[in-house]
mmCIF file of C-alpha atoms in Angstrom:
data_model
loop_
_atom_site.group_PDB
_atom_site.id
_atom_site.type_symbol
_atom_site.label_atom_id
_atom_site.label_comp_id
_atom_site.label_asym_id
_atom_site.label_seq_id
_atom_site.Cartn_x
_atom_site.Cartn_y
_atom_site.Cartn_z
ATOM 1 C CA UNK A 1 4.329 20.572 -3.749
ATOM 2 C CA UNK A 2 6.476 17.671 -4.564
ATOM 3 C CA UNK A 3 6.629 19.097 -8.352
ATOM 4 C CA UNK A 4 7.967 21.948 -7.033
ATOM 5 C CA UNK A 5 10.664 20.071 -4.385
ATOM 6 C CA UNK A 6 11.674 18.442 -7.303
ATOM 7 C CA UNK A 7 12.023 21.284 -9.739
ATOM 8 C CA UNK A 8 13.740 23.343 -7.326
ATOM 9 C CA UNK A 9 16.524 20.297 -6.486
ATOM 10 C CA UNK A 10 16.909 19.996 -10.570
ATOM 11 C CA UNK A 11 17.471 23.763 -10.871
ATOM 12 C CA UNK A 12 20.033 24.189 -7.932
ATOM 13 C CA UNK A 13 21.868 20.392 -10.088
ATOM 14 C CA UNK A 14 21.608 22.624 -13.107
ATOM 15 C CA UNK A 15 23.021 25.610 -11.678
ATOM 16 C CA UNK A 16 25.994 23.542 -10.120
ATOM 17 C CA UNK A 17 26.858 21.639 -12.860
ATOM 18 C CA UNK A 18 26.771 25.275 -15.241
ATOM 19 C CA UNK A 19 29.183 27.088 -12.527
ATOM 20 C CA UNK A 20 31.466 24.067 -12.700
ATOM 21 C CA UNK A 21 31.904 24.489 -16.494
ATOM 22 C CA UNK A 22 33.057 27.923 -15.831
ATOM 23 C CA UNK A 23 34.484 28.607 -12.110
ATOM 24 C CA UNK A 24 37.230 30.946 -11.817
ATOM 25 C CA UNK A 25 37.905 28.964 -8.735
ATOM 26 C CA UNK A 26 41.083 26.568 -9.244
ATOM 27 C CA UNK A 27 41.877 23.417 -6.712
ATOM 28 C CA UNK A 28 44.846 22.933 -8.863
ATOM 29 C CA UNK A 29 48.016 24.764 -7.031
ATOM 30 C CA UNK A 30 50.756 24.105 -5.143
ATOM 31 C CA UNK A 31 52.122 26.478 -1.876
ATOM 32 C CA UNK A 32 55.301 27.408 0.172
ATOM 33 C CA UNK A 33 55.330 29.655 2.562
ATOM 34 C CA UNK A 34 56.239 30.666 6.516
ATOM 35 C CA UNK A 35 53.661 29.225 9.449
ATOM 36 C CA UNK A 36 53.546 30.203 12.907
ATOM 37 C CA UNK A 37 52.193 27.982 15.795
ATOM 38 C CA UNK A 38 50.933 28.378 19.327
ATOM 39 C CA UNK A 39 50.707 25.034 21.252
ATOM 40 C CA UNK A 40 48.526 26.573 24.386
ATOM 41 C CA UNK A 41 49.387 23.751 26.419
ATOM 42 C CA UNK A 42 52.842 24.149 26.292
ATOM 43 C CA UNK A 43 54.458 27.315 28.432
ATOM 44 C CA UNK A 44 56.925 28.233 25.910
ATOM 45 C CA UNK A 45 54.855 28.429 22.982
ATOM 46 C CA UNK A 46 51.331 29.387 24.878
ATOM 47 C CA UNK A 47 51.177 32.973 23.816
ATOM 48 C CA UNK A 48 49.590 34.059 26.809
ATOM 49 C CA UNK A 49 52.389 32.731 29.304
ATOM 50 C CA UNK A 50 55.152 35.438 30.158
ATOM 51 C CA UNK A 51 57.757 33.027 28.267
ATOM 52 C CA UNK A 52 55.912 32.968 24.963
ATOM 53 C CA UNK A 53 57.847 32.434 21.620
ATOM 54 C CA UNK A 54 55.984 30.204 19.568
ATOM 55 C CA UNK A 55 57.214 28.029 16.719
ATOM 56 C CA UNK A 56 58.446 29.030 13.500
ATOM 57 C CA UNK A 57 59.195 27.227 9.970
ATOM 58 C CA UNK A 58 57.640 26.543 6.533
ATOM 59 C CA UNK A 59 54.569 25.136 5.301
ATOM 60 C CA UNK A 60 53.621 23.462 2.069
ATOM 61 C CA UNK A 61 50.438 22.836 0.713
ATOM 62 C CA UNK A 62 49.463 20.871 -2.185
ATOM 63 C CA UNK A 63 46.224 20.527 -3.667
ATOM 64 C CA UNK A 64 44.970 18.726 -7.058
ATOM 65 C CA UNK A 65 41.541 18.388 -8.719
ATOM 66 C CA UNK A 66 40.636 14.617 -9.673
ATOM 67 C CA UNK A 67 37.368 14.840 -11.226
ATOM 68 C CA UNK A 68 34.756 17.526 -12.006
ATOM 69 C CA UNK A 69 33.539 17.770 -8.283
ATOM 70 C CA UNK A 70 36.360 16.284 -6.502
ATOM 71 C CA UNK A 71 40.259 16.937 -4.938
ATOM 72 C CA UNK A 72 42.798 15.183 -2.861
ATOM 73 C CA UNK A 73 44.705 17.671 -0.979
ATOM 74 C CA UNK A 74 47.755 17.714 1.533
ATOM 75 C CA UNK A 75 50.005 19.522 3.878
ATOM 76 C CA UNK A 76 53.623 19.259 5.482
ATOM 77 C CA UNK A 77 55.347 21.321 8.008
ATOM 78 C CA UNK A 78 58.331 22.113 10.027
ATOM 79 C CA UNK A 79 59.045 24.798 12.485
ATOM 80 C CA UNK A 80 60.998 24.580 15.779
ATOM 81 C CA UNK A 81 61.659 26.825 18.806
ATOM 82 C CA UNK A 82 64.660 27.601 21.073
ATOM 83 C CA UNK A 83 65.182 29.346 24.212
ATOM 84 C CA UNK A 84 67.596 29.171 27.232
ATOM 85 C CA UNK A 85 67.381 30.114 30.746
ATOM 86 C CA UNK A 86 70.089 30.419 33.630
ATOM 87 C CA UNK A 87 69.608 30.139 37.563
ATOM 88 C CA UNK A 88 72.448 31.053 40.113
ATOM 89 C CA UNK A 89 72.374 31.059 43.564
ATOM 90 C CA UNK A 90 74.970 31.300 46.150
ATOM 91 C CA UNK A 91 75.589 29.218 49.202
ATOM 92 C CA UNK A 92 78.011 28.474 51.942
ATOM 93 C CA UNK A 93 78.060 24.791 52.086
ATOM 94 C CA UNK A 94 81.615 22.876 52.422
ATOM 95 C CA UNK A 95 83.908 22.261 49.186
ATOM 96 C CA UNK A 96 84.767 19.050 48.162
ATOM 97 C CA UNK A 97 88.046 19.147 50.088
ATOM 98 C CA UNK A 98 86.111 19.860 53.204
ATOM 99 C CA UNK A 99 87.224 23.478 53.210
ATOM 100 C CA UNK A 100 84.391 26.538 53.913
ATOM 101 C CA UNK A 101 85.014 29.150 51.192
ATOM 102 C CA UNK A 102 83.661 32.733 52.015
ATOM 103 C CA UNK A 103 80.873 32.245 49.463
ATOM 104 C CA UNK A 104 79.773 29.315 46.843
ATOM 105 C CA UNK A 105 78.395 29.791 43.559
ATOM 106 C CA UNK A 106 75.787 27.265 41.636
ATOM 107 C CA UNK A 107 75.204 28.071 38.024
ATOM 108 C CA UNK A 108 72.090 26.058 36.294
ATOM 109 C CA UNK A 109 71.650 27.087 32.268
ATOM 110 C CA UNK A 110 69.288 24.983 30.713
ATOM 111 C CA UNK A 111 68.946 24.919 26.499
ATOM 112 C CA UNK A 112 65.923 23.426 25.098
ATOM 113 C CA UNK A 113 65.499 22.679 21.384
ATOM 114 C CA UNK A 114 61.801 22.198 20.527
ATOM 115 C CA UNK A 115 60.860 20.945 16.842
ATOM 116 C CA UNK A 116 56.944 20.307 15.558
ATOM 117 C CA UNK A 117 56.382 18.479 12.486
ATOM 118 C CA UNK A 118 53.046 17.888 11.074
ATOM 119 C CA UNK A 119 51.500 16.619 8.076
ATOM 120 C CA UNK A 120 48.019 15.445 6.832
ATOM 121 C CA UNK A 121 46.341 13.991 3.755
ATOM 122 C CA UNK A 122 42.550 13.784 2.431
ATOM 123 C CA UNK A 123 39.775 14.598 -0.270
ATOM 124 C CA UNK A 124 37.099 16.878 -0.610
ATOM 125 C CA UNK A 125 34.267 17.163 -2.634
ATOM 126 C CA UNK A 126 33.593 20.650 -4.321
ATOM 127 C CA UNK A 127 30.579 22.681 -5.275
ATOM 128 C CA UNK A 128 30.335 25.275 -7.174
ATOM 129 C CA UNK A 129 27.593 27.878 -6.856
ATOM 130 C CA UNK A 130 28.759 30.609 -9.503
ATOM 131 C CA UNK A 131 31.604 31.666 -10.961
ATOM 132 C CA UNK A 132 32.995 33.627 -8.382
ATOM 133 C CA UNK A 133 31.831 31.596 -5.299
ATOM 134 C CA UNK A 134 32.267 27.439 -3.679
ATOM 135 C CA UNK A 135 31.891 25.584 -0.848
ATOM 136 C CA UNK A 136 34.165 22.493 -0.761
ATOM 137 C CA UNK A 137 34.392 19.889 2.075
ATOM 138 C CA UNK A 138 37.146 18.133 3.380
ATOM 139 C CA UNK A 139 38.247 14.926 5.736
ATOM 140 C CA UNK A 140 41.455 14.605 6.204
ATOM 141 C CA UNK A 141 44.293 12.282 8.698
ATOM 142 C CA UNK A 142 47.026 13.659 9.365
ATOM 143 C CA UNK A 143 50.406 13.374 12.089
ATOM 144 C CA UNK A 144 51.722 15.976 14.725
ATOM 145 C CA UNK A 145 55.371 14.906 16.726
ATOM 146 C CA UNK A 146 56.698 17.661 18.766
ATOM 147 C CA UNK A 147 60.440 16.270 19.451
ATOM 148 C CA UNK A 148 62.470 17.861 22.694
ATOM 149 C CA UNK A 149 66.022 18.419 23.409
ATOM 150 C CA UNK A 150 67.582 19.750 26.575
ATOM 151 C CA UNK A 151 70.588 20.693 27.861
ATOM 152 C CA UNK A 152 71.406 21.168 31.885
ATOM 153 C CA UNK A 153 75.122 22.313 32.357
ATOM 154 C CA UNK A 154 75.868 23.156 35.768
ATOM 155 C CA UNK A 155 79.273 25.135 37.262
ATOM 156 C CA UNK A 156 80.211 25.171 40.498
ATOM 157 C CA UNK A 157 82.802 27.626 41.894
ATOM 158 C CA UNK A 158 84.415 29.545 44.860
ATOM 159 C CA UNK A 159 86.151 32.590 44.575
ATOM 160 C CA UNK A 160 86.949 32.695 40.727
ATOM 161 C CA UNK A 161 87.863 28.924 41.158
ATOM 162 C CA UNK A 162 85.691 26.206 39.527
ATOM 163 C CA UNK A 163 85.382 22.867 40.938
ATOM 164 C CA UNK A 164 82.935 21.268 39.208
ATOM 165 C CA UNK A 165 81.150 21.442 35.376
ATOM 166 C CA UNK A 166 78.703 18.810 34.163
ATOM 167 C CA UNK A 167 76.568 18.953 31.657
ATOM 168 C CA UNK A 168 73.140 16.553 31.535
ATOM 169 C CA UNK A 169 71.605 15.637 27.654
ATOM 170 C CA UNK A 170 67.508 14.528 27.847
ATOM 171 C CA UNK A 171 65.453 13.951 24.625
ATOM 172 C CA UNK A 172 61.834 12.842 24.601
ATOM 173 C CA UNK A 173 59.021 13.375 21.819
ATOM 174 C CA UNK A 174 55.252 13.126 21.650
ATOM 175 C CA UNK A 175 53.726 12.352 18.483
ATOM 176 C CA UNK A 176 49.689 12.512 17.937
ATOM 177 C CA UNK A 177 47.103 11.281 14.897
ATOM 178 C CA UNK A 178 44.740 13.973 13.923
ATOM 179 C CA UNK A 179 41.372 13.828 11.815
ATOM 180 C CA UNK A 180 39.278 16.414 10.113
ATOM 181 C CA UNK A 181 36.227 17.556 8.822
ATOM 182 C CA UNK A 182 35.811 20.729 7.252
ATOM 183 C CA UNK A 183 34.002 23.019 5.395
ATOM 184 C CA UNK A 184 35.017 26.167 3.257
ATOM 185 C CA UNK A 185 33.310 28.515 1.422
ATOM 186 C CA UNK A 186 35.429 30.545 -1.399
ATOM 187 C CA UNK A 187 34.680 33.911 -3.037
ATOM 188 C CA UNK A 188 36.096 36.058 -5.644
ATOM 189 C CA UNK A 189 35.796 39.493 -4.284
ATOM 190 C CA UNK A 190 37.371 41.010 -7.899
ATOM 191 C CA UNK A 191 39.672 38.787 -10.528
ATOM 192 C CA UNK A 192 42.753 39.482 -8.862
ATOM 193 C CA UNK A 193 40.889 39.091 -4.611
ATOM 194 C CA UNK A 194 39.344 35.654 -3.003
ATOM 195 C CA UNK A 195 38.309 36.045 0.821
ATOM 196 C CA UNK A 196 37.698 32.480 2.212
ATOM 197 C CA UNK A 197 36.729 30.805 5.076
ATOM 198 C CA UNK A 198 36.859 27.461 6.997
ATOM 199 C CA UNK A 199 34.795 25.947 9.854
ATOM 200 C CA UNK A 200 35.257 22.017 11.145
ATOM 201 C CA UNK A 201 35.879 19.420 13.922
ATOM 202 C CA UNK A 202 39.560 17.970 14.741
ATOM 203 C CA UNK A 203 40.231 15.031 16.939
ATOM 204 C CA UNK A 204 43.659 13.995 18.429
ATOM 205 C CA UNK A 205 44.505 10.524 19.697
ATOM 206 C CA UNK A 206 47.791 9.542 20.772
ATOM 207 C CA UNK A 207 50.380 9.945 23.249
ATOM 208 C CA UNK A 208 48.168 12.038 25.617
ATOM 209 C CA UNK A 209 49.555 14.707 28.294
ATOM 210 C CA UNK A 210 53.084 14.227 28.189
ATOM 211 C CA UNK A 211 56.183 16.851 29.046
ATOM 212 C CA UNK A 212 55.698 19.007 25.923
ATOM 213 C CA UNK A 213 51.759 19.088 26.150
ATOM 214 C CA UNK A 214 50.281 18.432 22.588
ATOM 215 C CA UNK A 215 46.549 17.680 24.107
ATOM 216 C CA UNK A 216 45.034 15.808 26.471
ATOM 217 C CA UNK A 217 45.206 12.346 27.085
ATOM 218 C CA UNK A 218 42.215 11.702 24.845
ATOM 219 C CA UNK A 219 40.967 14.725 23.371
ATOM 220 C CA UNK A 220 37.418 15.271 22.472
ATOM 221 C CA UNK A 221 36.473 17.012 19.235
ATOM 222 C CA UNK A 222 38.218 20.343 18.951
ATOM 223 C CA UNK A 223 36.310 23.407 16.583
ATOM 224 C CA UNK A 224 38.196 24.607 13.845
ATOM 225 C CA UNK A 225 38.026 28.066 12.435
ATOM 226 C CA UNK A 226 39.829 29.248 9.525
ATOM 227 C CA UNK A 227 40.129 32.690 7.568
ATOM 228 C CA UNK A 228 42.169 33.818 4.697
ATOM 229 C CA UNK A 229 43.034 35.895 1.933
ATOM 230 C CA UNK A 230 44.372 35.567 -1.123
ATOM 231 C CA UNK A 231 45.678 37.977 -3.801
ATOM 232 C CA UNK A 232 46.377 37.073 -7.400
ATOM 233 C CA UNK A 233 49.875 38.423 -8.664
ATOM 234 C CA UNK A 234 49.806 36.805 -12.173
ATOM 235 C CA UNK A 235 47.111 34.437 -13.719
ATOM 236 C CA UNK A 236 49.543 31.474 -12.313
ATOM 237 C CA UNK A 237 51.182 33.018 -8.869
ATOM 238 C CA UNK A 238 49.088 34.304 -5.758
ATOM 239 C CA UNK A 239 49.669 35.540 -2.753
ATOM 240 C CA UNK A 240 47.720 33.624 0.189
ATOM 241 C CA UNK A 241 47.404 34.633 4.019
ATOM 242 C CA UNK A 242 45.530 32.594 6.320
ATOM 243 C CA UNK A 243 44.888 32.535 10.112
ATOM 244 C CA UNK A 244 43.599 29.278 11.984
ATOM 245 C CA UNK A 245 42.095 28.217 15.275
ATOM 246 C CA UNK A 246 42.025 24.997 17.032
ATOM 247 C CA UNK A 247 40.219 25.011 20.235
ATOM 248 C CA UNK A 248 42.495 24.321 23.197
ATOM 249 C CA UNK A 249 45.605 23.077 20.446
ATOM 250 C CA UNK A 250 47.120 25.496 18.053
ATOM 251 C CA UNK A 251 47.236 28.603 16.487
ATOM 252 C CA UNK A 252 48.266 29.191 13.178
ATOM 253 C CA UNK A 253 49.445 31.708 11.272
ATOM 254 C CA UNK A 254 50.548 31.539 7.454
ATOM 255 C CA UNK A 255 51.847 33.830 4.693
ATOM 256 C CA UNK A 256 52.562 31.858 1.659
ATOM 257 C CA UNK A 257 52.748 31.992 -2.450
ATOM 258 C CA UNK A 258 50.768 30.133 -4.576
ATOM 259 C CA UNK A 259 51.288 28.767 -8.140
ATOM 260 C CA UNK A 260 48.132 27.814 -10.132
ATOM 261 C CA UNK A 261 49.386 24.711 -12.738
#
């Protein structure tokens, strides 16, 4: 029995170390592309509140193989969100000359600015189990800052007169440390089609539950699911599409190209 334990550990080694000679599986590429993200404690980009709009930028990815069985790999983002909103009401309370009009109106429009940046580095150890198919793991640390900018600009006026404009400037920002552990198997469905997917942990520490809502105060491990494809235009330039989850944090959606180098 412990012949064959050890024959059969030798023989998966020997397999491995044959598919890395000839895996049609590169870790060598760069990436730009769009993103999409869902903070779902936030009520502006929460995409099942009634004033979704979620944040939108660019993502790039970089990844480079070291060694035969290992990578470093990293990420950087931008992507902001705006909206605006207006409240009026009227009233009948006294002028600031003491005089009663016949009716007062109070105009509230509020501007917010919302920007997330992100980034994350790590390394990952690869292995290859043909030529068409891996499985590499990944820990990474990484950086989230959601920065907010508002604008309050109120108008008071009576009768197509205005007697009073301000305007009120707040700025505040949250920003987070993230790590993560992952795992992701590839596959090469044809030359030219590779279906992928990710599963892992992700833990935030860091500001905790301020106005803009990046997590809880100290978050416990969050499951990460990932899915993508990826579609080879040339032998150097793909196109990739990916979709990740983050329980209780984000949602992600990317379309990007990829150059092999």
């Amino acid at each position: 029995m412990k012949y064959a334990v050890i024959a059969g550990a030798l023989s998966l080694f020997s397999i491995t170390a044959a598919a890395n000679q000839t895996s049609l599986l590169s870790y060598d590429y760069a990436e730009v592309g769009y993103a999409k993200t869902d903070i779902k404690s936030n009520d502006k980009t929460d995409p099942d509140s009634p004033r979704y709009s979620g944040y939108d930028g660019y993502v790039i990815n970089l990844s480079k193989q070291l060694f035969e069985n290992w990578y470093a790999t990293g990420s950087y983002s931008q992507s902001r969100v705006d909206y605006s909103s207006t409240t009026t009401f009227t009233s009948f309370a006294p002028l600031p000359d003491g005089t009663y009009p016949s009716s007062m109106t109070n105009s509230y429009h509020e501007t917010t600015d919302m920007s997330l940046t992100r980034y994350n580095v790590g390394f990952g150890y690869i292995q290859h189990f043909s030529r068409e198919t891996s499985v590499d793991y990944a820990l990474k640390y990484g950086k989230s800052k959601v920065k907010t900018e508002e604008t309050l600009a109120h108008r008071l006026e009576s009768d197509g007169n205005v007697f009073d404009v301000s305007k009120t400037n707040y700025e505040r920002s949250e920003t987070v440390d993230s790590f993560e552990v992952t795992a992701q198997i590839r596959h090469l469905l044809t030359k030219q089609f590779e279906v992928n997917a990710g599963v892992g942990y992700k833990r935030l520490h860091g500001a905790g539950a301020g106005y803009v809502g990046l997590h809880d105060a100290e978050s416990e491990n969050n499951l990460l699911l990932k899915v993508g494809i990826n579609y080879a235009i040339t032998n150097k330039i793909t196109f990739a599409a990916s979709y990740s989850y983050t329980d209780e944090y984000a949602d992600i959606a990317a379309a990007a190209f990829r150059y092999y180098f």
